[in-house]
Short mmCIF file of C-alpha atoms in Angstrom, two decimals:
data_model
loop_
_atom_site.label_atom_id
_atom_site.label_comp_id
_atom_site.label_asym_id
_atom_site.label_seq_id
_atom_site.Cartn_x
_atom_site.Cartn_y
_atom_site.Cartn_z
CA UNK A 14 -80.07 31.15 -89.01
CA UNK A 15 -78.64 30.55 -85.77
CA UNK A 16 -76.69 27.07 -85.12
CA UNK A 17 -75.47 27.20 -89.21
CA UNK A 18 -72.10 27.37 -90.29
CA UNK A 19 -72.98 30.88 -91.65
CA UNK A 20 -73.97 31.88 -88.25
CA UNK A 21 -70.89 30.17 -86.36
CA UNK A 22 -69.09 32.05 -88.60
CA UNK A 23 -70.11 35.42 -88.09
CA UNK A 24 -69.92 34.17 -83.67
CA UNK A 25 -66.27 33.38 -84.49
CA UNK A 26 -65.40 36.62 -86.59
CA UNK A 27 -66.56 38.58 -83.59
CA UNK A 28 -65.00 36.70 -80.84
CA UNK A 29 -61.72 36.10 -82.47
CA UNK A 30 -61.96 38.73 -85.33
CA UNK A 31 -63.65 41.78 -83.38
CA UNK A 32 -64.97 44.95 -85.91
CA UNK A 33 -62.77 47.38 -83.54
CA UNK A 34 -60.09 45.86 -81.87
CA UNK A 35 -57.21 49.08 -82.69
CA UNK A 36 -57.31 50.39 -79.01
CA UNK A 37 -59.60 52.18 -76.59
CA UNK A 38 -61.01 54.59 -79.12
CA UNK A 39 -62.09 52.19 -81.80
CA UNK A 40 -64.27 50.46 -78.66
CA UNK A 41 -66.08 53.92 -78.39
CA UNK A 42 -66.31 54.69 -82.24
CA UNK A 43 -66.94 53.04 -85.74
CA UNK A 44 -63.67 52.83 -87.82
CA UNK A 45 -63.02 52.81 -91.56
CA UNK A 46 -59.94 52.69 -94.19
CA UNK A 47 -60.21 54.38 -96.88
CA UNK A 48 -57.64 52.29 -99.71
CA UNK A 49 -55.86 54.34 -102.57
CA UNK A 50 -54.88 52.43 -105.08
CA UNK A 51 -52.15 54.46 -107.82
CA UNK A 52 -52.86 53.92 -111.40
CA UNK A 53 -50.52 51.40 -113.47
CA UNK A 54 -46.93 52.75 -113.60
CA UNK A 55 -47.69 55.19 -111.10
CA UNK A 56 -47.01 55.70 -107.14
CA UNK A 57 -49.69 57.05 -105.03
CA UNK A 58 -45.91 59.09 -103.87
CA UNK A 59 -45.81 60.84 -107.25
CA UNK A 60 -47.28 64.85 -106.26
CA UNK A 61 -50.46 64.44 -108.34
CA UNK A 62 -51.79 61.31 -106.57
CA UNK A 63 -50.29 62.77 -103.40
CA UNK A 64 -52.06 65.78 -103.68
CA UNK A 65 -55.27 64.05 -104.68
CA UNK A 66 -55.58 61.51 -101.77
CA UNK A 67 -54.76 64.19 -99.22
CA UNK A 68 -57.52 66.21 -100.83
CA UNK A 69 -59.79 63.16 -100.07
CA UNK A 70 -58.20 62.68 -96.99
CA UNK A 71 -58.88 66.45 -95.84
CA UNK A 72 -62.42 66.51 -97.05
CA UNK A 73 -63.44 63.15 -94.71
CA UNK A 74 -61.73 64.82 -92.31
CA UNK A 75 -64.32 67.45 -92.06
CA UNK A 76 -67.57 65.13 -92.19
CA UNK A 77 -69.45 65.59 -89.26
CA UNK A 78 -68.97 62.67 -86.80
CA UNK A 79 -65.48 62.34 -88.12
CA UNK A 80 -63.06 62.56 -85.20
CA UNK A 81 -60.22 61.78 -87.17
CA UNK A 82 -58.65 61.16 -90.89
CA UNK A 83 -55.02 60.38 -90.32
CA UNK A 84 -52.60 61.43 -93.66
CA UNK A 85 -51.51 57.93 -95.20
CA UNK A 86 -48.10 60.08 -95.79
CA UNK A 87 -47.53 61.23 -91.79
CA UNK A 88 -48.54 57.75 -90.48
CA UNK A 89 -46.43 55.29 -92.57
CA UNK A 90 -49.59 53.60 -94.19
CA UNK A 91 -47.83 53.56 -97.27
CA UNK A 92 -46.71 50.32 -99.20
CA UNK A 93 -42.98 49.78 -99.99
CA UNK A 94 -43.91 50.17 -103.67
CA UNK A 95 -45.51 52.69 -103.47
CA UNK A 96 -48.66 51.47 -105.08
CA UNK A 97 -51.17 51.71 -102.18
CA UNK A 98 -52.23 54.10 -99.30
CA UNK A 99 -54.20 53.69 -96.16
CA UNK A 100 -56.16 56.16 -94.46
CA UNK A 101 -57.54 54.96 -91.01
CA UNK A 102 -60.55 57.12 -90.36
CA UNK A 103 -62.10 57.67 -87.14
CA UNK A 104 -65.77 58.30 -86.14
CA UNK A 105 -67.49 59.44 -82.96
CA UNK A 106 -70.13 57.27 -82.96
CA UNK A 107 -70.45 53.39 -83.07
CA UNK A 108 -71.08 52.06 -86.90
CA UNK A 109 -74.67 51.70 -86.12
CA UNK A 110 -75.10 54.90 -86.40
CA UNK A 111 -73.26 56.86 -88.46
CA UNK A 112 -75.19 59.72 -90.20
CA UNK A 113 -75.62 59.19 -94.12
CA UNK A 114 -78.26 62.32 -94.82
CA UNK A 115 -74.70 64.04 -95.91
CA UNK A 116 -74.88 61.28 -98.90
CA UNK A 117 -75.49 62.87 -102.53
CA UNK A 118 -77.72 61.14 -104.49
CA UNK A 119 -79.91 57.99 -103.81
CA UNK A 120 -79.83 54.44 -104.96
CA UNK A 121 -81.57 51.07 -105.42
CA UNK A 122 -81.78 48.17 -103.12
CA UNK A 123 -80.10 46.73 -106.04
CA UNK A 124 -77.30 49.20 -106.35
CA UNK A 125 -76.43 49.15 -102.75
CA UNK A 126 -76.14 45.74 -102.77
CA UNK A 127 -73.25 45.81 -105.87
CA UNK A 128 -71.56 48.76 -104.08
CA UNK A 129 -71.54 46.64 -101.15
CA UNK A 130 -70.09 43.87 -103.10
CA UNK A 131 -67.18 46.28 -105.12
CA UNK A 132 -66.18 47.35 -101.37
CA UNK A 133 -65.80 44.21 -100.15
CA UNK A 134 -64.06 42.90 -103.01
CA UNK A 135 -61.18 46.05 -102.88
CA UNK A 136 -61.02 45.36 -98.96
CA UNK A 137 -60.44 41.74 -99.51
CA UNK A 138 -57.40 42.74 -101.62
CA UNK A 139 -56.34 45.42 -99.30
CA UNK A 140 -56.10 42.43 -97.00
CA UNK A 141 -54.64 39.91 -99.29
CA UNK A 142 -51.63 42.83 -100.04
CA UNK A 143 -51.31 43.54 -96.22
CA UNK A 144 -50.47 39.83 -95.55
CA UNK A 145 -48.24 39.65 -98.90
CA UNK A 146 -46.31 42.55 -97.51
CA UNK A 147 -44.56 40.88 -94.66
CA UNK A 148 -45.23 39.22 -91.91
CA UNK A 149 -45.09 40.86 -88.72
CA UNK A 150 -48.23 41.50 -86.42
CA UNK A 151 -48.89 44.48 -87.10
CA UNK A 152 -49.26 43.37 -90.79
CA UNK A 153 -51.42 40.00 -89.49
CA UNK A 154 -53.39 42.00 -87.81
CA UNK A 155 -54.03 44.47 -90.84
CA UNK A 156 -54.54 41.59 -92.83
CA UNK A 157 -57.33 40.05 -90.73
CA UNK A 158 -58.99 43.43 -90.19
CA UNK A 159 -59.65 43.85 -93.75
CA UNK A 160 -60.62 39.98 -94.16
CA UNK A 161 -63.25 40.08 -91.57
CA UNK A 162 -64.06 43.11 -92.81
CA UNK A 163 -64.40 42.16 -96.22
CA UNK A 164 -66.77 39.09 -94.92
CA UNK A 165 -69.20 41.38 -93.20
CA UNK A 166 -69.62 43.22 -96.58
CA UNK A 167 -70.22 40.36 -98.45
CA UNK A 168 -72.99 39.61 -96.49
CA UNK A 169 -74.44 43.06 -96.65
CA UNK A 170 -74.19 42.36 -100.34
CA UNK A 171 -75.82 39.01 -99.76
CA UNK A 172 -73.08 37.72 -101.76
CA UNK A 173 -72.39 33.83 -101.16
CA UNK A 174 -68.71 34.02 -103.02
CA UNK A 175 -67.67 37.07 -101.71
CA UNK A 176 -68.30 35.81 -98.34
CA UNK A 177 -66.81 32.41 -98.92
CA UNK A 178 -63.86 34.46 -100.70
CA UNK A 179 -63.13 36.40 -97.13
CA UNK A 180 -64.02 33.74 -94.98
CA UNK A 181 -60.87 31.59 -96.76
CA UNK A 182 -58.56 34.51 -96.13
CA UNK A 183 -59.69 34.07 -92.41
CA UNK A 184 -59.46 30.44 -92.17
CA UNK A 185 -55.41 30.55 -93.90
CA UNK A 186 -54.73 33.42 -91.18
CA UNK A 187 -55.79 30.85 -88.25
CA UNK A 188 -54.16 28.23 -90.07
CA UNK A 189 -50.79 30.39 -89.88
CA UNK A 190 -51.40 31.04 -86.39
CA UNK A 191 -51.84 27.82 -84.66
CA UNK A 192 -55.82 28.46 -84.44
CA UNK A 193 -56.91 25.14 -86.13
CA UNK A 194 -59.91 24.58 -84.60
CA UNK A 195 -60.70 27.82 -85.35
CA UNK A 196 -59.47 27.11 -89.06
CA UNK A 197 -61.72 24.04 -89.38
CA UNK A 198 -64.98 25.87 -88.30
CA UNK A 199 -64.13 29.16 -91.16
CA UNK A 200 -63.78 26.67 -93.86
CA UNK A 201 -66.72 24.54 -93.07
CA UNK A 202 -68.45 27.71 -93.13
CA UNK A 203 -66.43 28.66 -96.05
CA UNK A 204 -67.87 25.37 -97.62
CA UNK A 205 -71.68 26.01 -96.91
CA UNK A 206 -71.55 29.94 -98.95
CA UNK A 207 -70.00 28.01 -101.85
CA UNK A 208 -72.18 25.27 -101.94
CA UNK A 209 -75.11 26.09 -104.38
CA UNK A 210 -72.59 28.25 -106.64
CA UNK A 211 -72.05 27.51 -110.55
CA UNK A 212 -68.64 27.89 -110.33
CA UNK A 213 -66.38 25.12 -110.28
CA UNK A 214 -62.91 26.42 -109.78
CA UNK A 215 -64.61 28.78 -106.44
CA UNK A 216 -66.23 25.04 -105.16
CA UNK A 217 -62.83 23.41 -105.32
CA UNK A 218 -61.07 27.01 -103.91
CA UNK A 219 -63.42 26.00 -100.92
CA UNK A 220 -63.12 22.70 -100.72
CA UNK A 221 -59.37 22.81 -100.79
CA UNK A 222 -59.60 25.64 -97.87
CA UNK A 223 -61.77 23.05 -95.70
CA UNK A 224 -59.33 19.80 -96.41
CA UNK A 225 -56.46 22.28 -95.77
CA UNK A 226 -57.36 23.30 -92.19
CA UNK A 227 -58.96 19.85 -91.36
CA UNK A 228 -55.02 18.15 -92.02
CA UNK A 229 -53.34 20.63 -90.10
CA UNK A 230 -56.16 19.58 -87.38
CA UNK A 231 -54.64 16.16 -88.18
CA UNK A 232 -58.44 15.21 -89.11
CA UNK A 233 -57.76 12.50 -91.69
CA UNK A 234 -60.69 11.77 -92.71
CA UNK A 235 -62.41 15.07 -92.70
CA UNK A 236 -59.43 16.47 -94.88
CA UNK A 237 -59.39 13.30 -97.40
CA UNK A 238 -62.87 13.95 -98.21
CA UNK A 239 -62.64 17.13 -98.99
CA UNK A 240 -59.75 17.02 -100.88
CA UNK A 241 -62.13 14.56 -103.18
CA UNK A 242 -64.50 17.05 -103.16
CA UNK A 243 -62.27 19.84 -104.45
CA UNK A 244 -60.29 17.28 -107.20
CA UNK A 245 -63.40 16.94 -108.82
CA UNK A 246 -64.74 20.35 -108.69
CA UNK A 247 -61.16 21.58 -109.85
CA UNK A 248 -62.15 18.77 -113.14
CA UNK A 249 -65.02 20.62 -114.18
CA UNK A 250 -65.21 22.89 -117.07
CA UNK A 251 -64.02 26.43 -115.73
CA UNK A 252 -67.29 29.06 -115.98
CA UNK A 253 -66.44 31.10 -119.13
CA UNK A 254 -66.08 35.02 -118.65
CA UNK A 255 -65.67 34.87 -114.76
CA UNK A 256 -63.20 37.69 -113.11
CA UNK A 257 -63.92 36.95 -109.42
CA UNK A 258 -61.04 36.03 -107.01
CA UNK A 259 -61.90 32.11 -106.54
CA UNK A 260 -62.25 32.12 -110.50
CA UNK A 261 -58.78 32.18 -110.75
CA UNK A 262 -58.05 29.28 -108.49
CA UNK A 263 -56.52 27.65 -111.46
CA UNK A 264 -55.92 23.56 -111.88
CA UNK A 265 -51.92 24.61 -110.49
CA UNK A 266 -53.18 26.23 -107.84
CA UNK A 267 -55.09 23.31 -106.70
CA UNK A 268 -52.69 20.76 -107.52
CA UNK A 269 -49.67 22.90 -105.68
CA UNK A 270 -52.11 22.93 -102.30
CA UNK A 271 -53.27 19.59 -103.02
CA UNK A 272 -49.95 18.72 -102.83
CA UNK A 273 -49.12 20.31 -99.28
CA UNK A 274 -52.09 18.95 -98.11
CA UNK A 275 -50.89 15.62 -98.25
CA UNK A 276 -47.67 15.92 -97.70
CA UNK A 277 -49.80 16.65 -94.23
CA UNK A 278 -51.28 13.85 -94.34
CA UNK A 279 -48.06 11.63 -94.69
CA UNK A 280 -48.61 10.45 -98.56
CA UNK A 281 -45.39 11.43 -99.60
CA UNK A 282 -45.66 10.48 -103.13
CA UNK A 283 -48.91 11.58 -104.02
CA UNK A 284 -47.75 14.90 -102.64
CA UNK A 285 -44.71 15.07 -104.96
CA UNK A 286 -46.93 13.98 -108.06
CA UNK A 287 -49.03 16.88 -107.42
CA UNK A 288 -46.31 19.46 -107.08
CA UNK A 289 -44.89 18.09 -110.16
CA UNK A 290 -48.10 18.70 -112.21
CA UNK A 291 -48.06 21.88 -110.45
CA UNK A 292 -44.84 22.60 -112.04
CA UNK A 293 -46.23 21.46 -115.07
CA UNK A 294 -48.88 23.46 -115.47
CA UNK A 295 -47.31 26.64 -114.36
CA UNK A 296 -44.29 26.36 -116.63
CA UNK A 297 -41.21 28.99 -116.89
CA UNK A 298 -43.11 31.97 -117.19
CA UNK A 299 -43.88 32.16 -113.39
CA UNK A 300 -41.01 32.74 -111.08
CA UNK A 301 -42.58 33.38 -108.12
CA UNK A 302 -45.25 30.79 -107.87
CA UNK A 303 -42.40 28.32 -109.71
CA UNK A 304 -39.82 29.48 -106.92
CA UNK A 305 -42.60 28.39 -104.09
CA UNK A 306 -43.20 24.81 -105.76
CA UNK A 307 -39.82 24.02 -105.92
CA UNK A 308 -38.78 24.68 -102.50
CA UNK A 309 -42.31 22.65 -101.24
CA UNK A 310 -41.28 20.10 -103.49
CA UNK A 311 -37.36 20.06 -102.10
CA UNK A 312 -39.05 19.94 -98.75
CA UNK A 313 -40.99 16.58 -99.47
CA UNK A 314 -38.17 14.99 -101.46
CA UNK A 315 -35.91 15.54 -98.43
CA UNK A 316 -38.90 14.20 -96.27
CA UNK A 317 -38.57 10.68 -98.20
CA UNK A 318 -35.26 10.43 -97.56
CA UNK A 319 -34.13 11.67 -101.24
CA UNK A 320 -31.23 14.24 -100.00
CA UNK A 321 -29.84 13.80 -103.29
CA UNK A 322 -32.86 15.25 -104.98
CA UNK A 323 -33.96 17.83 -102.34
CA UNK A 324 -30.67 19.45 -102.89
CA UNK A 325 -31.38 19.58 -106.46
CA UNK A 326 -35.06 21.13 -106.47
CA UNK A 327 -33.66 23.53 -103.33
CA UNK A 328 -31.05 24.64 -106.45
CA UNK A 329 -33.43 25.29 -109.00
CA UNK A 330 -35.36 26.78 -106.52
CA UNK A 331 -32.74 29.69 -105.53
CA UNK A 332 -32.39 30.01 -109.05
CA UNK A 333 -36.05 31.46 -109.35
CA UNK A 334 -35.88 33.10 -105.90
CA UNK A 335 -33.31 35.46 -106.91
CA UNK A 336 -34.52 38.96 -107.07
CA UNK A 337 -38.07 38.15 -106.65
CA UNK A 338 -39.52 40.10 -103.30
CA UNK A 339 -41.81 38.24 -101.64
CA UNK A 340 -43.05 37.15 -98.08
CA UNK A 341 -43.18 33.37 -99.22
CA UNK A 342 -40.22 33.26 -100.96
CA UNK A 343 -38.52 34.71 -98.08
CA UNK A 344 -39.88 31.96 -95.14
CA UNK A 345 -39.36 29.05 -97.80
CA UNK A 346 -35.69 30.30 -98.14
CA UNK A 347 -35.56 30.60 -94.20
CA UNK A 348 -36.83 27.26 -93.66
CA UNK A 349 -34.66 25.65 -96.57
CA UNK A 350 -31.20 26.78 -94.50
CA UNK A 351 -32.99 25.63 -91.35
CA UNK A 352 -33.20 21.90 -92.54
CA UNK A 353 -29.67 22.08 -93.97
CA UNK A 354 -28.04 22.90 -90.93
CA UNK A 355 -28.44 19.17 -90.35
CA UNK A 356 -26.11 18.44 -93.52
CA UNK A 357 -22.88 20.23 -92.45
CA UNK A 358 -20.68 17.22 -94.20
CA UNK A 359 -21.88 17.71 -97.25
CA UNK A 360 -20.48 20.29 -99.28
CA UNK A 361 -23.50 21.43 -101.20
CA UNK A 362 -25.69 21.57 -98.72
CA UNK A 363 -23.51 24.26 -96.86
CA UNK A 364 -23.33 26.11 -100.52
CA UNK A 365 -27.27 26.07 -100.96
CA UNK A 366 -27.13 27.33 -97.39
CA UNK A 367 -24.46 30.37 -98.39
CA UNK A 368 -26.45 31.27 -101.76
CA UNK A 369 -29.95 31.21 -99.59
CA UNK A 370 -27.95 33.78 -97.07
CA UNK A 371 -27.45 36.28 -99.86
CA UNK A 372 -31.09 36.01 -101.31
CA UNK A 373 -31.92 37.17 -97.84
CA UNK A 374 -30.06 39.54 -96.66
#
């Protein structure tokens, strides 16, 4: 209904978010991606999957109304390891109307609705692996593609998580970006899908996505209460047997963005309570998501005037960073060396600094 969050959503998606926004062509035509996806332990490189997704690749090629069905090989829409391609496939026509009598088969209301829903659920991580791979504009910009994508299947689906689901990946993009009022308005519609769903951990997932973009829209109050709102979702009994994306939004999840989210807000030692419970509950066995908590945490200790133990977090924390490849780990080393530039007297400081330079480089 017009004048919802739902609705201001979907205005928003389409100003900020267009459906083709690649160049001149896309503005005349519909455009697709078709995702490839290389079984465990194997590249989508190796000459059997290779051969295989240009076979697809070829055949879409010829559909009628296909202009184009560029080779995920010739193009560079290959991941660095080597576990996804991207084909970006071209029509003549606008999406409206594309041509579907070449479709085998027919199917349910029903069935559409869940094929809807599987699509929007491998775009969505299309989109989440675009944005883990780096973080240059092109990748952004892939990244936000597939999100907004991903949210107007989920709605074809009529699918109130899914939607939610792509609408946070939105609102953490504009958050990243310096687009907060845009941020506040995708997680208050973010918010509304989740609202009537069973499912505790995707409620708090939601919450925390709302209370996130209303403190870096220095919105106190709006952020406070929906940090409540997500503590005591995030308390609740998790839904047995669920496998969607918000279902694992696990109790250290929440308390590691719980934890940034007031270190926003200026409560310095709430924040460090929560990111050591987040450390808690994570344990050893997570390097990555360990090696990100400790270098947040190093950040807030240093913030309270504890130099002492920033250093010492920012030390365990290049102990975990070493060797593991990731975007985040990469900034929160950056910014780390950043801040100790201010510390040139004190011999550790230029050490972390030294060790940080070799994870990087």
């Amino acid at each position: 209904m017009p004048g919802t969050e739902s609705q201001r959503a979907f205005d928003l998606i389409e100003e900020r978010f267009p459906a083709n926004s690649t160049g001149s062509a896309a503005s005349e035509g519909a455009s697709a991606k078709l995702v490839f996806v290389a079984p465990d332990g194997e590249k989508v490189t190796d000459q059997a999957n290779r051969a295989a997704v240009t076979e697809v690749v070829g055949k879409v090629g010829g559909l009628d109304q296909v202009v184009r069905a560029a080779d995920p090989y010739g193009t560079a829409a290959v991941s660095k390891d080597g576990s996804t391609a991207y084909a970006s496939v071209t029509f003549e026509v606008k999406a409206k109307d594309v041509d579907d009598a070449g479709l085998e088969g027919r199917f349910t209301e029903a069935t559409g609705r869940e094929l809807f829903a599987a699509t929007s659920q491998l775009v969505h991580l299309a989109g989440w692996m675009a944005q883990d791979e780096g973080d240059t504009p092109e990748l952004r910009g892939l990244a936000q593609g597939y999100y907004a994508h991903s949210f107007r299947l989920a709605a074809e689906a009529g699918d109130a998580e899914l939607s939610a689901t792509a609408l946070r990946g939105l609102a953490v993009q504009c958050v990243d970006l310096g687009y907060r009022a845009e941020a506040v308005q995708l997680g208050e519609a973010c918010v509304e899908y989740g609202r009537h769903l069973d499912n505790p951990r995707a409620v708090a997932y939601y919450e925390a996505t709302l209370a996130n973009a209303a403190a870096q829209d220095d919105d106190r109050h709006m952020a406070t209460k929906h940090l409540a709102m997500s503590e005591t979702a995030i308390g609740r009994p998790a839904v047995a047997g669920s496998d969607s994306w918000a279902a694992h939004y696990s109790p250290g999840r929440w308390a590691h963005e719980s934890g940034m989210i007031l270190s926003r807000l200026g409560d310095l030692d709430a924040a460090e309570e929560h990111l050591h419970l987040a450390l808690d509950i994570h344990g050893l066995d997570r390097r990555r998501t360990r090696a990100i908590v400790l270098a947040d945490l190093g950040g807030v200790r240093l913030r309270q005037g504890d130099i002492d133990g920033a250093m010492a977090t920012w030390r365990d924390f290049l102990d975990c960073a070493d060797g593991i490849r990731s975007v985040k780990v990469q900034a929160a080393l950056r910014d780390m060396r950043v801040r100790l530039r201010r510390y040139s007297a004190v011999p550790e400081a230029q050490q972390l600094r030294e060790r940080a330079g070799h994870i990087t480089d």
